[in-house]
PDB file of C-alpha atoms in Angstrom:
ATOM      1  CA  UNK A 167       0.002   0.000   0.001  1.00  0.00           C
ATOM      2  CA  UNK A 168       1.072   3.609  -0.657  1.00  0.00           C
ATOM      3  CA  UNK A 169       2.252   5.606   2.372  1.00  0.00           C
ATOM      4  CA  UNK A 170      -0.293   8.073   3.699  1.00  0.00           C
ATOM      5  CA  UNK A 171       0.447  11.780   4.058  1.00  0.00           C
ATOM      6  CA  UNK A 172       0.210  13.112   7.610  1.00  0.00           C
ATOM      7  CA  UNK A 173       0.922  16.388   9.382  1.00  0.00           C
ATOM      8  CA  UNK A 174       3.462  14.783  11.708  1.00  0.00           C
ATOM      9  CA  UNK A 175       7.053  15.928  11.603  1.00  0.00           C
ATOM     10  CA  UNK A 176       9.695  13.565  10.187  1.00  0.00           C
ATOM     11  CA  UNK A 177      11.010  11.010  12.645  1.00  0.00           C
ATOM     12  CA  UNK A 178      14.231  11.981  14.394  1.00  0.00           C
ATOM     13  CA  UNK A 179      17.105   9.610  14.869  1.00  0.00           C
ATOM     14  CA  UNK A 180      16.274   9.139  18.535  1.00  0.00           C
ATOM     15  CA  UNK A 181      12.613   8.311  17.904  1.00  0.00           C
ATOM     16  CA  UNK A 182      13.563   5.883  15.160  1.00  0.00           C
ATOM     17  CA  UNK A 183      15.916   4.127  17.547  1.00  0.00           C
ATOM     18  CA  UNK A 184      13.137   3.954  20.090  1.00  0.00           C
ATOM     19  CA  UNK A 185      10.803   2.460  17.519  1.00  0.00           C
ATOM     20  CA  UNK A 186      13.434  -0.127  16.571  1.00  0.00           C
ATOM     21  CA  UNK A 187      13.798  -1.041  20.222  1.00  0.00           C
ATOM     22  CA  UNK A 188      10.028  -1.384  20.596  1.00  0.00           C
ATOM     23  CA  UNK A 189       9.837  -3.643  17.550  1.00  0.00           C
ATOM     24  CA  UNK A 190      12.693  -5.770  18.886  1.00  0.00           C
ATOM     25  CA  UNK A 191      10.858  -6.090  22.200  1.00  0.00           C
ATOM     26  CA  UNK A 192       7.645  -7.008  20.395  1.00  0.00           C
ATOM     27  CA  UNK A 193       9.485  -9.864  18.678  1.00  0.00           C
ATOM     28  CA  UNK A 194       9.864 -11.494  22.104  1.00  0.00           C
ATOM     29  CA  UNK A 195       6.130 -11.580  22.770  1.00  0.00           C
ATOM     30  CA  UNK A 196       4.466 -15.006  22.921  1.00  0.00           C
ATOM     31  CA  UNK A 197       3.027 -16.241  19.607  1.00  0.00           C
ATOM     32  CA  UNK A 198      -0.621 -15.858  18.730  1.00  0.00           C
ATOM     33  CA  UNK A 199      -2.628 -18.030  18.627  1.00  0.00           C
ATOM     34  CA  UNK A 200      -1.099 -19.369  21.811  1.00  0.00           C
ATOM     35  CA  UNK A 201       0.478 -22.787  21.623  1.00  0.00           C
ATOM     36  CA  UNK A 202       0.417 -25.235  24.580  1.00  0.00           C
ATOM     37  CA  UNK A 203       3.193 -24.342  27.022  1.00  0.00           C
ATOM     38  CA  UNK A 204       3.804 -27.893  28.327  1.00  0.00           C
ATOM     39  CA  UNK A 205       4.456 -31.117  26.416  1.00  0.00           C
ATOM     40  CA  UNK A 206       4.509 -34.483  28.214  1.00  0.00           C
ATOM     41  CA  UNK A 207       6.160 -37.761  27.228  1.00  0.00           C
ATOM     42  CA  UNK A 208       4.738 -41.220  27.864  1.00  0.00           C
ATOM     43  CA  UNK A 209       5.885 -43.058  31.025  1.00  0.00           C
ATOM     44  CA  UNK A 210       9.200 -44.847  30.413  1.00  0.00           C
ATOM     45  CA  UNK A 211      10.455 -47.777  32.509  1.00  0.00           C
ATOM     46  CA  UNK A 212      13.687 -47.171  34.433  1.00  0.00           C
ATOM     47  CA  UNK A 213      16.296 -49.870  35.275  1.00  0.00           C
ATOM     48  CA  UNK A 214      15.041 -50.054  38.889  1.00  0.00           C
ATOM     49  CA  UNK A 215      11.481 -50.741  37.768  1.00  0.00           C
ATOM     50  CA  UNK A 216      10.138 -47.257  38.426  1.00  0.00           C
ATOM     51  CA  UNK A 217       8.679 -45.186  35.642  1.00  0.00           C
ATOM     52  CA  UNK A 218       9.484 -41.647  34.598  1.00  0.00           C
ATOM     53  CA  UNK A 219       7.627 -38.969  32.700  1.00  0.00           C
ATOM     54  CA  UNK A 220       9.567 -36.168  31.044  1.00  0.00           C
ATOM     55  CA  UNK A 221       7.902 -32.789  30.726  1.00  0.00           C
ATOM     56  CA  UNK A 222       8.888 -29.892  28.484  1.00  0.00           C
ATOM     57  CA  UNK A 223       8.045 -26.342  29.581  1.00  0.00           C
ATOM     58  CA  UNK A 224       8.134 -23.815  26.743  1.00  0.00           C
ATOM     59  CA  UNK A 225       9.251 -20.230  27.340  1.00  0.00           C
ATOM     60  CA  UNK A 226       9.762 -17.359  24.903  1.00  0.00           C
ATOM     61  CA  UNK A 227      13.390 -18.221  24.070  1.00  0.00           C
ATOM     62  CA  UNK A 228      14.247 -21.350  26.086  1.00  0.00           C
ATOM     63  CA  UNK A 229      12.964 -24.830  26.975  1.00  0.00           C
ATOM     64  CA  UNK A 230      12.981 -26.399  30.443  1.00  0.00           C
ATOM     65  CA  UNK A 231      13.010 -30.169  30.936  1.00  0.00           C
ATOM     66  CA  UNK A 232      11.502 -31.714  34.055  1.00  0.00           C
ATOM     67  CA  UNK A 233      11.563 -35.363  35.214  1.00  0.00           C
ATOM     68  CA  UNK A 234       8.654 -36.895  37.087  1.00  0.00           C
ATOM     69  CA  UNK A 235       9.437 -40.251  38.745  1.00  0.00           C
ATOM     70  CA  UNK A 236       6.594 -42.709  39.301  1.00  0.00           C
ATOM     71  CA  UNK A 237       6.769 -45.869  41.366  1.00  0.00           C
ATOM     72  CA  UNK A 238       5.159 -49.055  39.936  1.00  0.00           C
ATOM     73  CA  UNK A 239       2.235 -48.679  42.345  1.00  0.00           C
ATOM     74  CA  UNK A 240       1.489 -45.157  41.166  1.00  0.00           C
ATOM     75  CA  UNK A 241      -0.593 -44.440  38.114  1.00  0.00           C
ATOM     76  CA  UNK A 242       0.545 -41.998  35.419  1.00  0.00           C
ATOM     77  CA  UNK A 243      -1.282 -38.643  35.210  1.00  0.00           C
ATOM     78  CA  UNK A 244      -4.981 -39.214  34.728  1.00  0.00           C
ATOM     79  CA  UNK A 245      -6.446 -38.040  31.437  1.00  0.00           C
ATOM     80  CA  UNK A 246      -8.556 -34.980  31.905  1.00  0.00           C
ATOM     81  CA  UNK A 247      -7.191 -34.112  35.336  1.00  0.00           C
ATOM     82  CA  UNK A 248      -5.928 -30.595  35.947  1.00  0.00           C
ATOM     83  CA  UNK A 249      -2.400 -30.118  34.695  1.00  0.00           C
ATOM     84  CA  UNK A 250      -2.195 -33.574  33.124  1.00  0.00           C
ATOM     85  CA  UNK A 251      -2.310 -34.961  29.630  1.00  0.00           C
ATOM     86  CA  UNK A 252      -2.499 -38.169  27.713  1.00  0.00           C
ATOM     87  CA  UNK A 253       0.969 -39.613  26.972  1.00  0.00           C
ATOM     88  CA  UNK A 254       2.803 -37.518  24.431  1.00  0.00           C
ATOM     89  CA  UNK A 255       0.092 -34.825  24.493  1.00  0.00           C
ATOM     90  CA  UNK A 256       0.248 -31.145  25.262  1.00  0.00           C
ATOM     91  CA  UNK A 257      -1.454 -29.195  28.015  1.00  0.00           C
ATOM     92  CA  UNK A 258      -1.678 -25.523  28.872  1.00  0.00           C
ATOM     93  CA  UNK A 259      -1.057 -25.949  32.621  1.00  0.00           C
ATOM     94  CA  UNK A 260       2.300 -26.713  34.195  1.00  0.00           C
ATOM     95  CA  UNK A 261       4.997 -25.693  36.634  1.00  0.00           C
ATOM     96  CA  UNK A 262       8.053 -23.678  35.707  1.00  0.00           C
ATOM     97  CA  UNK A 263      11.409 -23.347  37.467  1.00  0.00           C
ATOM     98  CA  UNK A 264      10.795 -22.640  41.117  1.00  0.00           C
ATOM     99  CA  UNK A 265       7.102 -23.400  40.766  1.00  0.00           C
ATOM    100  CA  UNK A 266       7.104 -27.037  41.807  1.00  0.00           C
ATOM    101  CA  UNK A 267       4.087 -29.285  41.586  1.00  0.00           C
ATOM    102  CA  UNK A 268       2.094 -30.910  44.310  1.00  0.00           C
ATOM    103  CA  UNK A 269       2.350 -34.660  44.672  1.00  0.00           C
ATOM    104  CA  UNK A 270       0.172 -36.647  42.339  1.00  0.00           C
ATOM    105  CA  UNK A 271      -1.968 -39.719  42.960  1.00  0.00           C
ATOM    106  CA  UNK A 272      -0.509 -42.156  45.450  1.00  0.00           C
ATOM    107  CA  UNK A 273       1.953 -39.604  46.818  1.00  0.00           C
ATOM    108  CA  UNK A 274       4.022 -39.297  43.649  1.00  0.00           C
ATOM    109  CA  UNK A 275       7.068 -37.111  44.214  1.00  0.00           C
ATOM    110  CA  UNK A 276       7.050 -33.646  42.591  1.00  0.00           C
ATOM    111  CA  UNK A 277       8.756 -33.187  39.224  1.00  0.00           C
ATOM    112  CA  UNK A 278      12.507 -32.501  39.343  1.00  0.00           C
ATOM    113  CA  UNK A 279      14.143 -29.838  37.213  1.00  0.00           C
ATOM    114  CA  UNK A 280      16.591 -31.474  34.776  1.00  0.00           C
ATOM    115  CA  UNK A 281      18.083 -29.099  32.231  1.00  0.00           C
ATOM    116  CA  UNK A 282      17.411 -25.919  30.247  1.00  0.00           C
ATOM    117  CA  UNK A 283      17.820 -25.716  26.475  1.00  0.00           C
ATOM    118  CA  UNK A 284      18.862 -22.214  25.409  1.00  0.00           C
ATOM    119  CA  UNK A 285      17.945 -21.876  21.775  1.00  0.00           C
ATOM    120  CA  UNK A 286      20.149 -18.784  21.209  1.00  0.00           C
ATOM    121  CA  UNK A 287      17.676 -17.194  18.806  1.00  0.00           C
ATOM    122  CA  UNK A 288      16.694 -13.556  18.437  1.00  0.00           C
ATOM    123  CA  UNK A 289      12.996 -14.312  18.057  1.00  0.00           C
ATOM    124  CA  UNK A 290      10.502 -16.138  20.242  1.00  0.00           C
ATOM    125  CA  UNK A 291       9.659 -19.846  20.165  1.00  0.00           C
ATOM    126  CA  UNK A 292       6.477 -20.408  18.157  1.00  0.00           C
ATOM    127  CA  UNK A 293       5.885 -24.056  19.131  1.00  0.00           C
ATOM    128  CA  UNK A 294       7.651 -27.043  20.726  1.00  0.00           C
ATOM    129  CA  UNK A 295       7.049 -30.690  21.644  1.00  0.00           C
ATOM    130  CA  UNK A 296       8.730 -33.695  23.277  1.00  0.00           C
ATOM    131  CA  UNK A 297       8.514 -37.175  21.775  1.00  0.00           C
ATOM    132  CA  UNK A 298       6.468 -39.933  23.468  1.00  0.00           C
ATOM    133  CA  UNK A 299       9.668 -41.795  24.458  1.00  0.00           C
ATOM    134  CA  UNK A 300      11.179 -38.604  25.875  1.00  0.00           C
ATOM    135  CA  UNK A 301      14.247 -38.882  23.622  1.00  0.00           C
ATOM    136  CA  UNK A 302      13.567 -36.017  21.210  1.00  0.00           C
ATOM    137  CA  UNK A 303      12.626 -32.342  21.458  1.00  0.00           C
ATOM    138  CA  UNK A 304      11.556 -30.166  18.531  1.00  0.00           C
ATOM    139  CA  UNK A 305      10.921 -26.443  18.534  1.00  0.00           C
ATOM    140  CA  UNK A 306      10.409 -23.750  15.943  1.00  0.00           C
ATOM    141  CA  UNK A 307      11.206 -20.062  15.961  1.00  0.00           C
ATOM    142  CA  UNK A 308       9.952 -17.643  13.347  1.00  0.00           C
ATOM    143  CA  UNK A 309      13.327 -18.064  11.642  1.00  0.00           C
ATOM    144  CA  UNK A 310      14.159 -21.760  11.942  1.00  0.00           C
ATOM    145  CA  UNK A 311      13.210 -25.299  13.020  1.00  0.00           C
ATOM    146  CA  UNK A 312      15.398 -26.999  15.641  1.00  0.00           C
ATOM    147  CA  UNK A 313      15.693 -30.642  16.746  1.00  0.00           C
ATOM    148  CA  UNK A 314      17.426 -31.970  19.876  1.00  0.00           C
ATOM    149  CA  UNK A 315      18.382 -35.498  20.928  1.00  0.00           C
ATOM    150  CA  UNK A 316      18.262 -36.368  24.657  1.00  0.00           C
ATOM    151  CA  UNK A 317      20.605 -39.005  26.096  1.00  0.00           C
ATOM    152  CA  UNK A 318      21.162 -40.092  29.690  1.00  0.00           C
ATOM    153  CA  UNK A 319      24.587 -40.542  31.293  1.00  0.00           C
ATOM    154  CA  UNK A 320      25.443 -43.349  33.728  1.00  0.00           C
ATOM    155  CA  UNK A 321      24.839 -40.953  36.630  1.00  0.00           C
ATOM    156  CA  UNK A 322      21.365 -40.083  35.335  1.00  0.00           C
ATOM    157  CA  UNK A 323      22.268 -36.664  33.924  1.00  0.00           C
ATOM    158  CA  UNK A 324      20.493 -35.661  30.731  1.00  0.00           C
ATOM    159  CA  UNK A 325      22.656 -34.525  27.826  1.00  0.00           C
ATOM    160  CA  UNK A 326      21.196 -32.419  25.023  1.00  0.00           C
ATOM    161  CA  UNK A 327      22.654 -32.633  21.514  1.00  0.00           C
ATOM    162  CA  UNK A 328      21.417 -30.432  18.691  1.00  0.00           C
ATOM    163  CA  UNK A 329      20.686 -32.303  15.469  1.00  0.00           C
ATOM    164  CA  UNK A 330      21.359 -30.506  12.201  1.00  0.00           C
ATOM    165  CA  UNK A 331      18.299 -30.669   9.951  1.00  0.00           C
ATOM    166  CA  UNK A 332      18.961 -30.297   6.213  1.00  0.00           C
ATOM    167  CA  UNK A 333      17.580 -26.973   4.940  1.00  0.00           C
ATOM    168  CA  UNK A 334      15.694 -28.774   2.200  1.00  0.00           C
ATOM    169  CA  UNK A 335      13.829 -30.678   4.917  1.00  0.00           C
ATOM    170  CA  UNK A 336      13.312 -27.958   7.519  1.00  0.00           C
ATOM    171  CA  UNK A 337      12.035 -25.368   4.988  1.00  0.00           C
ATOM    172  CA  UNK A 338      12.791 -22.542   7.412  1.00  0.00           C
ATOM    173  CA  UNK A 339      10.312 -22.784  10.273  1.00  0.00           C
ATOM    174  CA  UNK A 340       6.965 -24.186  11.411  1.00  0.00           C
ATOM    175  CA  UNK A 341       3.653 -23.176  12.949  1.00  0.00           C
ATOM    176  CA  UNK A 342       3.138 -26.460  14.819  1.00  0.00           C
ATOM    177  CA  UNK A 343       5.123 -29.621  15.622  1.00  0.00           C
ATOM    178  CA  UNK A 344       4.242 -32.984  17.155  1.00  0.00           C
ATOM    179  CA  UNK A 345       5.735 -36.479  17.295  1.00  0.00           C
ATOM    180  CA  UNK A 346       3.968 -39.585  16.015  1.00  0.00           C
ATOM    181  CA  UNK A 347       3.555 -42.253  18.658  1.00  0.00           C
ATOM    182  CA  UNK A 348       3.876 -45.453  16.637  1.00  0.00           C
ATOM    183  CA  UNK A 349       6.922 -44.445  14.562  1.00  0.00           C
ATOM    184  CA  UNK A 350      10.084 -42.400  14.998  1.00  0.00           C
ATOM    185  CA  UNK A 351       8.658 -39.522  13.028  1.00  0.00           C
ATOM    186  CA  UNK A 352       8.151 -35.771  13.477  1.00  0.00           C
ATOM    187  CA  UNK A 353       5.114 -33.999  12.016  1.00  0.00           C
ATOM    188  CA  UNK A 354       5.806 -30.378  11.052  1.00  0.00           C
ATOM    189  CA  UNK A 355       3.237 -27.850   9.830  1.00  0.00           C
ATOM    190  CA  UNK A 356       5.387 -25.560   7.718  1.00  0.00           C
ATOM    191  CA  UNK A 357       4.770 -21.968   6.644  1.00  0.00           C
ATOM    192  CA  UNK A 358       3.554 -23.080   3.211  1.00  0.00           C
ATOM    193  CA  UNK A 359       0.529 -24.841   4.652  1.00  0.00           C
ATOM    194  CA  UNK A 360       1.934 -28.370   4.213  1.00  0.00           C
ATOM    195  CA  UNK A 361       2.465 -31.023   6.893  1.00  0.00           C
ATOM    196  CA  UNK A 362       5.816 -32.775   6.600  1.00  0.00           C
ATOM    197  CA  UNK A 363       6.392 -36.217   8.119  1.00  0.00           C
ATOM    198  CA  UNK A 364      10.125 -36.277   8.880  1.00  0.00           C
ATOM    199  CA  UNK A 365      11.842 -39.610   9.592  1.00  0.00           C
ATOM    200  CA  UNK A 366      14.014 -39.141  12.691  1.00  0.00           C
ATOM    201  CA  UNK A 367      16.430 -41.899  11.635  1.00  0.00           C
ATOM    202  CA  UNK A 368      17.258 -40.466   8.224  1.00  0.00           C
ATOM    203  CA  UNK A 369      16.101 -36.841   8.648  1.00  0.00           C
ATOM    204  CA  UNK A 370      14.320 -37.144   5.328  1.00  0.00           C
ATOM    205  CA  UNK A 371      10.735 -36.223   4.480  1.00  0.00           C
ATOM    206  CA  UNK A 372       8.792 -39.467   4.457  1.00  0.00           C
ATOM    207  CA  UNK A 373       5.555 -37.907   3.225  1.00  0.00           C
ATOM    208  CA  UNK A 374       4.004 -34.494   2.573  1.00  0.00           C
ATOM    209  CA  UNK A 375       0.363 -33.965   3.478  1.00  0.00           C
ATOM    210  CA  UNK A 376      -1.175 -31.159   1.434  1.00  0.00           C
ATOM    211  CA  UNK A 377      -3.775 -29.124   3.312  1.00  0.00           C
ATOM    212  CA  UNK A 378      -4.730 -26.970   0.340  1.00  0.00           C
ATOM    213  CA  UNK A 379      -2.885 -23.888   1.597  1.00  0.00           C
ATOM    214  CA  UNK A 380      -0.616 -21.911  -0.630  1.00  0.00           C
ATOM    215  CA  UNK A 381       1.299 -18.705  -0.947  1.00  0.00           C
ATOM    216  CA  UNK A 382       2.388 -16.732   2.111  1.00  0.00           C
ATOM    217  CA  UNK A 383       0.570 -18.562   4.903  1.00  0.00           C
ATOM    218  CA  UNK A 384       2.717 -17.443   7.827  1.00  0.00           C
ATOM    219  CA  UNK A 385      -0.143 -15.359   9.209  1.00  0.00           C
ATOM    220  CA  UNK A 386      -2.802 -16.012   6.600  1.00  0.00           C
ATOM    221  CA  UNK A 387      -6.076 -17.914   7.049  1.00  0.00           C
ATOM    222  CA  UNK A 388      -4.659 -21.190   5.713  1.00  0.00           C
ATOM    223  CA  UNK A 389      -1.742 -21.440   8.128  1.00  0.00           C
ATOM    224  CA  UNK A 390      -1.948 -24.710  10.109  1.00  0.00           C
ATOM    225  CA  UNK A 391      -1.498 -23.865  13.791  1.00  0.00           C
ATOM    226  CA  UNK A 392      -2.687 -27.039  15.579  1.00  0.00           C
ATOM    227  CA  UNK A 393      -1.622 -30.688  15.188  1.00  0.00           C
ATOM    228  CA  UNK A 394      -2.906 -33.615  17.242  1.00  0.00           C
ATOM    229  CA  UNK A 395      -2.171 -37.369  17.067  1.00  0.00           C
ATOM    230  CA  UNK A 396      -4.570 -40.035  18.338  1.00  0.00           C
ATOM    231  CA  UNK A 397      -3.433 -42.290  21.197  1.00  0.00           C
ATOM    232  CA  UNK A 398      -3.455 -45.355  18.951  1.00  0.00           C
ATOM    233  CA  UNK A 399      -1.204 -43.599  16.432  1.00  0.00           C
ATOM    234  CA  UNK A 400      -3.646 -44.110  13.558  1.00  0.00           C
ATOM    235  CA  UNK A 401      -4.897 -40.546  13.011  1.00  0.00           C
ATOM    236  CA  UNK A 402      -3.436 -37.063  12.660  1.00  0.00           C
ATOM    237  CA  UNK A 403      -5.660 -33.982  12.887  1.00  0.00           C
ATOM    238  CA  UNK A 404      -4.683 -30.528  11.645  1.00  0.00           C
ATOM    239  CA  UNK A 405      -6.458 -27.205  12.096  1.00  0.00           C
ATOM    240  CA  UNK A 406      -5.717 -23.886  10.416  1.00  0.00           C
ATOM    241  CA  UNK A 407      -6.426 -20.292  11.402  1.00  0.00           C
ATOM    242  CA  UNK A 408      -9.691 -20.229   9.448  1.00  0.00           C
ATOM    243  CA  UNK A 409     -11.160 -23.118  11.476  1.00  0.00           C
ATOM    244  CA  UNK A 410     -10.697 -25.763   8.757  1.00  0.00           C
ATOM    245  CA  UNK A 411      -9.928 -29.214  10.203  1.00  0.00           C
ATOM    246  CA  UNK A 412      -8.446 -32.136   8.266  1.00  0.00           C
ATOM    247  CA  UNK A 413      -7.993 -35.705   9.533  1.00  0.00           C
ATOM    248  CA  UNK A 414      -5.295 -37.882   8.009  1.00  0.00           C
ATOM    249  CA  UNK A 415      -4.777 -41.639   8.135  1.00  0.00           C
ATOM    250  CA  UNK A 416      -1.211 -42.282   9.263  1.00  0.00           C
ATOM    251  CA  UNK A 417      -1.438 -45.869   7.966  1.00  0.00           C
ATOM    252  CA  UNK A 418      -2.039 -44.765   4.392  1.00  0.00           C
ATOM    253  CA  UNK A 419      -0.650 -41.223   4.807  1.00  0.00           C
ATOM    254  CA  UNK A 420      -3.705 -39.905   2.971  1.00  0.00           C
ATOM    255  CA  UNK A 421      -6.548 -37.531   3.769  1.00  0.00           C
ATOM    256  CA  UNK A 422      -9.387 -39.308   5.579  1.00  0.00           C
ATOM    257  CA  UNK A 423     -11.870 -36.467   6.031  1.00  0.00           C
ATOM    258  CA  UNK A 424     -12.277 -32.695   5.949  1.00  0.00           C
ATOM    259  CA  UNK A 425     -14.694 -31.317   8.513  1.00  0.00           C
ATOM    260  CA  UNK A 426     -17.223 -28.637   7.596  1.00  0.00           C
ATOM    261  CA  UNK A 427     -15.757 -25.188   8.178  1.00  0.00           C
ATOM    262  CA  UNK A 428     -16.389 -24.123  11.765  1.00  0.00           C
ATOM    263  CA  UNK A 429     -17.735 -20.616  12.454  1.00  0.00           C
ATOM    264  CA  UNK A 430     -14.728 -19.618  14.563  1.00  0.00           C
ATOM    265  CA  UNK A 431     -11.052 -20.339  14.971  1.00  0.00           C
ATOM    266  CA  UNK A 432     -10.125 -23.405  17.017  1.00  0.00           C
ATOM    267  CA  UNK A 433      -8.465 -22.848  20.381  1.00  0.00           C
ATOM    268  CA  UNK A 434      -7.931 -26.549  21.246  1.00  0.00           C
ATOM    269  CA  UNK A 435      -8.548 -30.065  19.977  1.00  0.00           C
ATOM    270  CA  UNK A 436      -7.912 -33.543  21.375  1.00  0.00           C
ATOM    271  CA  UNK A 437      -8.546 -37.147  20.361  1.00  0.00           C
ATOM    272  CA  UNK A 438     -10.650 -38.906  22.981  1.00  0.00           C
ATOM    273  CA  UNK A 439     -10.846 -42.717  22.819  1.00  0.00           C
ATOM    274  CA  UNK A 440     -14.395 -44.010  23.199  1.00  0.00           C
ATOM    275  CA  UNK A 441     -14.286 -47.591  24.574  1.00  0.00           C
ATOM    276  CA  UNK A 442     -18.074 -47.845  24.393  1.00  0.00           C
ATOM    277  CA  UNK A 443     -18.005 -47.077  20.662  1.00  0.00           C
ATOM    278  CA  UNK A 444     -14.629 -48.737  19.969  1.00  0.00           C
ATOM    279  CA  UNK A 445     -13.636 -45.714  17.925  1.00  0.00           C
ATOM    280  CA  UNK A 446     -11.797 -42.421  18.112  1.00  0.00           C
ATOM    281  CA  UNK A 447     -13.612 -39.144  18.773  1.00  0.00           C
ATOM    282  CA  UNK A 448     -12.012 -35.756  18.099  1.00  0.00           C
ATOM    283  CA  UNK A 449     -13.103 -33.020  20.495  1.00  0.00           C
ATOM    284  CA  UNK A 450     -12.828 -29.427  19.263  1.00  0.00           C
ATOM    285  CA  UNK A 451     -13.237 -26.132  21.115  1.00  0.00           C
ATOM    286  CA  UNK A 452     -13.501 -22.816  19.253  1.00  0.00           C
ATOM    287  CA  UNK A 453     -12.608 -19.291  20.322  1.00  0.00           C
ATOM    288  CA  UNK A 454     -16.346 -18.657  20.723  1.00  0.00           C
ATOM    289  CA  UNK A 455     -16.470 -21.249  23.528  1.00  0.00           C
ATOM    290  CA  UNK A 456     -18.277 -23.828  21.407  1.00  0.00           C
ATOM    291  CA  UNK A 457     -17.656 -27.559  21.745  1.00  0.00           C
ATOM    292  CA  UNK A 458     -17.819 -30.029  18.854  1.00  0.00           C
ATOM    293  CA  UNK A 459     -17.321 -33.804  18.752  1.00  0.00           C
ATOM    294  CA  UNK A 460     -16.364 -35.619  15.578  1.00  0.00           C
ATOM    295  CA  UNK A 461     -16.535 -39.395  15.196  1.00  0.00           C
ATOM    296  CA  UNK A 462     -13.515 -40.186  13.040  1.00  0.00           C
ATOM    297  CA  UNK A 463     -14.567 -43.494  11.519  1.00  0.00           C
ATOM    298  CA  UNK A 464     -18.234 -42.528  11.162  1.00  0.00           C
ATOM    299  CA  UNK A 465     -17.391 -39.023   9.895  1.00  0.00           C
ATOM    300  CA  UNK A 466     -20.140 -37.455  11.994  1.00  0.00           C
ATOM    301  CA  UNK A 467     -19.889 -33.995  13.556  1.00  0.00           C
ATOM    302  CA  UNK A 468     -21.937 -33.088  16.637  1.00  0.00           C
ATOM    303  CA  UNK A 469     -22.237 -29.495  17.891  1.00  0.00           C
ATOM    304  CA  UNK A 470     -23.010 -28.913  21.559  1.00  0.00           C
ATOM    305  CA  UNK A 471     -25.280 -26.014  22.587  1.00  0.00           C
ATOM    306  CA  UNK A 472     -23.391 -22.785  23.179  1.00  0.00           C
ATOM    307  CA  UNK A 473     -23.267 -21.286  26.680  1.00  0.00           C
ATOM    308  CA  UNK A 474     -26.008 -18.790  27.499  1.00  0.00           C
ATOM    309  CA  UNK A 475     -24.296 -15.421  27.146  1.00  0.00           C
ATOM    310  CA  UNK A 476     -27.208 -13.727  28.945  1.00  0.00           C
ATOM    311  CA  UNK A 477     -26.701 -15.746  32.125  1.00  0.00           C
ATOM    312  CA  UNK A 478     -24.698 -14.721  35.166  1.00  0.00           C
ATOM    313  CA  UNK A 479     -21.198 -13.672  34.195  1.00  0.00           C
ATOM    314  CA  UNK A 480     -22.062 -13.480  30.508  1.00  0.00           C
ATOM    315  CA  UNK A 481     -21.329 -17.117  29.694  1.00  0.00           C
ATOM    316  CA  UNK A 482     -18.876 -19.607  31.077  1.00  0.00           C
ATOM    317  CA  UNK A 483     -17.644 -23.137  30.561  1.00  0.00           C
ATOM    318  CA  UNK A 484     -18.573 -25.056  27.446  1.00  0.00           C
ATOM    319  CA  UNK A 485     -21.915 -26.687  27.990  1.00  0.00           C
ATOM    320  CA  UNK A 486     -22.616 -30.358  27.472  1.00  0.00           C
ATOM    321  CA  UNK A 487     -25.405 -32.090  25.673  1.00  0.00           C
TER     322      UNK A 487
END
């Protein structure tokens, strides 16, 4: 667009420097839409028989790793409980350094701070995730995609090694990342609107899932900003900034279904196993506080009634059916 004529005086050197400083500070702000700030691995068995869950806390320019030790008699975090998640999933509640967490079920000891990953980037972290086995960490800045390998020394100390991703594979950066449960594979929603399945053994693109986006999608309506994998590792769901949701079969690496366009942008989604139906159900919550359930195999979408905005407090939690 052409610059507009105003009556303001030309910017002085000092004011321009101040503006540059303000822009640099703005680059450190958290991304929008907000990504989950905690990613949780699946419980892994230790040599002494105990189990351990590794948790990744995401900050603007660094990543904190926590270790949560579980005894055999203790259950892993319960799905749906506050501050917990299904194995390998992401949640928006967690403790940071110095925060500490209360003991879990059965008197589980609080998480222990393990190590901090300083990404040494000038811009903020857009998204990050830890693999289900707790051996990999991926994160993306606005300028690049990074991958880290976690190994454990004989004394139990965690070592972090950065893995160089070929530029042809990384394609710059990503809007969302997640690890597939059944295979050593990283799913990356890149800035072009595609979802790349990257093999962690070879660091090559195993498959490219086309969402229909194109052009400059970094902040456009077709930018994929949410990825979610089902617990059984069979399905991958993607959602873009316009509210369009696609479900992919990870067995065939093909599109399974495209949901009808939702009236508002998604703020969260999660696969919920339904033992009674012996099928997967995808739950979706929009920015308008609406809840939807989608039966994956049956391809049926159910919308729950919206909260009554005229009630006390002008609305509240998502209502059930």
